C-alpha positions as protocol buffer text, in pm:
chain_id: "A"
residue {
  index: 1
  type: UNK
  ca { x: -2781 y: -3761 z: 9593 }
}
residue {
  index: 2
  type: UNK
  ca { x: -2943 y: -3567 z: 9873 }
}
residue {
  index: 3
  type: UNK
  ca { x: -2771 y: -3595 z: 10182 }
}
residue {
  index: 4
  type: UNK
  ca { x: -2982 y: -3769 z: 10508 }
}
residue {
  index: 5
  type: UNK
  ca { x: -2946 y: -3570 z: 10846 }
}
residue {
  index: 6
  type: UNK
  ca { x: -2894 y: -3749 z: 11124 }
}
residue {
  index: 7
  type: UNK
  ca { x: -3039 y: -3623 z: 11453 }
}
residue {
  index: 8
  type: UNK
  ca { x: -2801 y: -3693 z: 11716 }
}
residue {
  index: 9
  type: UNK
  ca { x: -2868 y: -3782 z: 12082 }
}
residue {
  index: 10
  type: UNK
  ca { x: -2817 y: -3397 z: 12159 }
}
residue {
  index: 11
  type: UNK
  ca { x: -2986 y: -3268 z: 11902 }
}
residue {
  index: 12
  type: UNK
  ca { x: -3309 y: -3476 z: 12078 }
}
residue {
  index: 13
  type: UNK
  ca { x: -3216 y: -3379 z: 12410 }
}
residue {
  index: 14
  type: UNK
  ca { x: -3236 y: -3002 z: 12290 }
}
residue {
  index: 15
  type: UNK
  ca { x: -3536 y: -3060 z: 12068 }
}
residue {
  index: 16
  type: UNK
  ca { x: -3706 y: -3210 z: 12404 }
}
residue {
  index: 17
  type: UNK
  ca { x: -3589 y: -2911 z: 12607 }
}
residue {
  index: 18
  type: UNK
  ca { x: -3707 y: -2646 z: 12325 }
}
residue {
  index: 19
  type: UNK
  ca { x: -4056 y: -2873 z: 12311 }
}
residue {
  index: 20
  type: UNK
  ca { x: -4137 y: -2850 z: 12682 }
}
residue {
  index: 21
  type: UNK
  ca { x: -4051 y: -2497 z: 12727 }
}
residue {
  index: 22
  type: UNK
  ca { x: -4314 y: -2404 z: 12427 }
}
residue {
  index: 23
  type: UNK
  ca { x: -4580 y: -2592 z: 12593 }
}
residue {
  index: 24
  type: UNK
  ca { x: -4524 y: -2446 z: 12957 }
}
residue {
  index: 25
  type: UNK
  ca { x: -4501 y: -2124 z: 12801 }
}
residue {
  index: 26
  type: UNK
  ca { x: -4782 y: -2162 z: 12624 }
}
residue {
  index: 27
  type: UNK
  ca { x: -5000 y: -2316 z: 12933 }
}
residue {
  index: 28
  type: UNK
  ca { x: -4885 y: -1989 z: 13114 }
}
residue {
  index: 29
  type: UNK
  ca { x: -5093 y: -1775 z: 12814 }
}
residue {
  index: 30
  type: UNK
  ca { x: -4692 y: -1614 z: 12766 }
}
residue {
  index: 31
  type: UNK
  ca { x: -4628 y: -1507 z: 12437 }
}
residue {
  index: 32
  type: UNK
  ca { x: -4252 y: -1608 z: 12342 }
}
residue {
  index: 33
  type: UNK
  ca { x: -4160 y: -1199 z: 12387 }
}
residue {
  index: 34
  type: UNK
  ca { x: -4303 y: -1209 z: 12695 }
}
residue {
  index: 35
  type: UNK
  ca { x: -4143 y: -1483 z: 12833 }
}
residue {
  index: 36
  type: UNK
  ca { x: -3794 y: -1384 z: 12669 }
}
residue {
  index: 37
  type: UNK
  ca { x: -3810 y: -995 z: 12866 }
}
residue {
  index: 38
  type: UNK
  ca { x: -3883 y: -1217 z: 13169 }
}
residue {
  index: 39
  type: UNK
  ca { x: -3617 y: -1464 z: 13171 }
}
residue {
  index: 40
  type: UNK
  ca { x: -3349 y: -1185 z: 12985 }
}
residue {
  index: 41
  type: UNK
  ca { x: -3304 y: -1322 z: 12710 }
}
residue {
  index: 42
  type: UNK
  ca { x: -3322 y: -1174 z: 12295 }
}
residue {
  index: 43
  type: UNK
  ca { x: -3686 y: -1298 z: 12186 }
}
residue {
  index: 44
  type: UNK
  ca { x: -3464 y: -1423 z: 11874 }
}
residue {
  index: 45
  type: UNK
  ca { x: -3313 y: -1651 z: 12079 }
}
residue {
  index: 46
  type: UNK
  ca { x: -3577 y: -1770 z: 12290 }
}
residue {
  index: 47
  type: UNK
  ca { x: -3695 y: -1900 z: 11972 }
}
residue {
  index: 48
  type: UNK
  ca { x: -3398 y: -2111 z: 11862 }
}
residue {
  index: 49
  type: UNK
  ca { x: -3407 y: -2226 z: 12217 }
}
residue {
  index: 50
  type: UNK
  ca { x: -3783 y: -2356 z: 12192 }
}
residue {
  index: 51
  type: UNK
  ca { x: -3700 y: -2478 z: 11859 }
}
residue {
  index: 52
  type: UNK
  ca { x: -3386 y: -2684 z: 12001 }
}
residue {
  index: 53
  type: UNK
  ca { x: -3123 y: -2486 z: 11729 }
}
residue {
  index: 54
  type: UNK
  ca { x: -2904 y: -2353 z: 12068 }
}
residue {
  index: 55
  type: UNK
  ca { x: -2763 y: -2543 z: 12383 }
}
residue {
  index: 56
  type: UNK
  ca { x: -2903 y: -2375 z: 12636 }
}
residue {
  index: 57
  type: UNK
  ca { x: -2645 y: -2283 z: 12908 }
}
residue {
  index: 58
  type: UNK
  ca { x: -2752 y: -2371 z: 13302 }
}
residue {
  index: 59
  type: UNK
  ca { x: -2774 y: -1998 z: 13348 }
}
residue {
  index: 60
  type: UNK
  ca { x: -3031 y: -1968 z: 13110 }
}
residue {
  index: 61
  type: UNK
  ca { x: -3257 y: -2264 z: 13184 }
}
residue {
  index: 62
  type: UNK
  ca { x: -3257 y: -2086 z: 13536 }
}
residue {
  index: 63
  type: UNK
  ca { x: -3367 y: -1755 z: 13383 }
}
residue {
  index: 64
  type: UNK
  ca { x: -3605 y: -1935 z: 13184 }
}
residue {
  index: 65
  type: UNK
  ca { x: -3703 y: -2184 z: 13485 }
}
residue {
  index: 66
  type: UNK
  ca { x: -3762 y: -1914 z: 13678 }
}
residue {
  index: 67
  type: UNK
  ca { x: -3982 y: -1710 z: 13477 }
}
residue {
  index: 68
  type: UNK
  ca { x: -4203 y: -2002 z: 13396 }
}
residue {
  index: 69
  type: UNK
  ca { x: -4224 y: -2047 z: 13798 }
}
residue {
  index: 70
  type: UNK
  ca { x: -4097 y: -2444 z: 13765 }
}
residue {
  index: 71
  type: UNK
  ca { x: -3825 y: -2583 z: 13961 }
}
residue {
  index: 72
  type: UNK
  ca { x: -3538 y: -2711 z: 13707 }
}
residue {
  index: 73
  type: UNK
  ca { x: -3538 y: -3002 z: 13779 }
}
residue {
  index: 74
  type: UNK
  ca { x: -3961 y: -3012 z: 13707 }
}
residue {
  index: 75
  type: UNK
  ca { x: -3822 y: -2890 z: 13353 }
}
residue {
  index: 76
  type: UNK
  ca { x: -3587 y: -3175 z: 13346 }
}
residue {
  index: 77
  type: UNK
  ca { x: -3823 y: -3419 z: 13463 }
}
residue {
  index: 78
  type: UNK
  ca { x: -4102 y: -3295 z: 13184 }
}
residue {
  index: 79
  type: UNK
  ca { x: -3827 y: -3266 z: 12907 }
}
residue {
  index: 80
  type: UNK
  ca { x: -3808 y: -3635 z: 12960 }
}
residue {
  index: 81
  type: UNK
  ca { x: -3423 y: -3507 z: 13016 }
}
């Protein structure tokens, strides 16, 4: 019997996070390397990020806020968060 997942109230709340960082990325023209060298992060991990597979630490959604040019909590807010 296959086994059904779940998805947890953090598991959304990362998904949501991951979702709106694509799309501001993405509005910005930033390719998810380019955005990754800008915030400091591995380009690997920017993707789990965008894909909601990692919780983000606050020092990261700063890096990441940062280099998208958006206030926190405007990421917050447009995460739905």
């Amino acid at each position: 019997m296959a086994r059904v997942s779940k998805k947890t109230d953090q598991d959304e709340v990362l998904t949501r996070l991951g979702s709106c960082i694509r799309a501001i990325r993405q509005d910005h023209k930033l390719s998810q390397e380019a955005l990754a060298d800008a915030a400091g992060i591995d380009r690997s991990h920017m993707g789990k990020i965008e894909r909601g597979e990692r919780n983000v630490s606050v020092l990261n959604i700063h890096r990441i806020a940062k280099a998208l040019e958006i206030s926190i909590t405007d990421l917050m807010e447009q995460s739905g968060i």
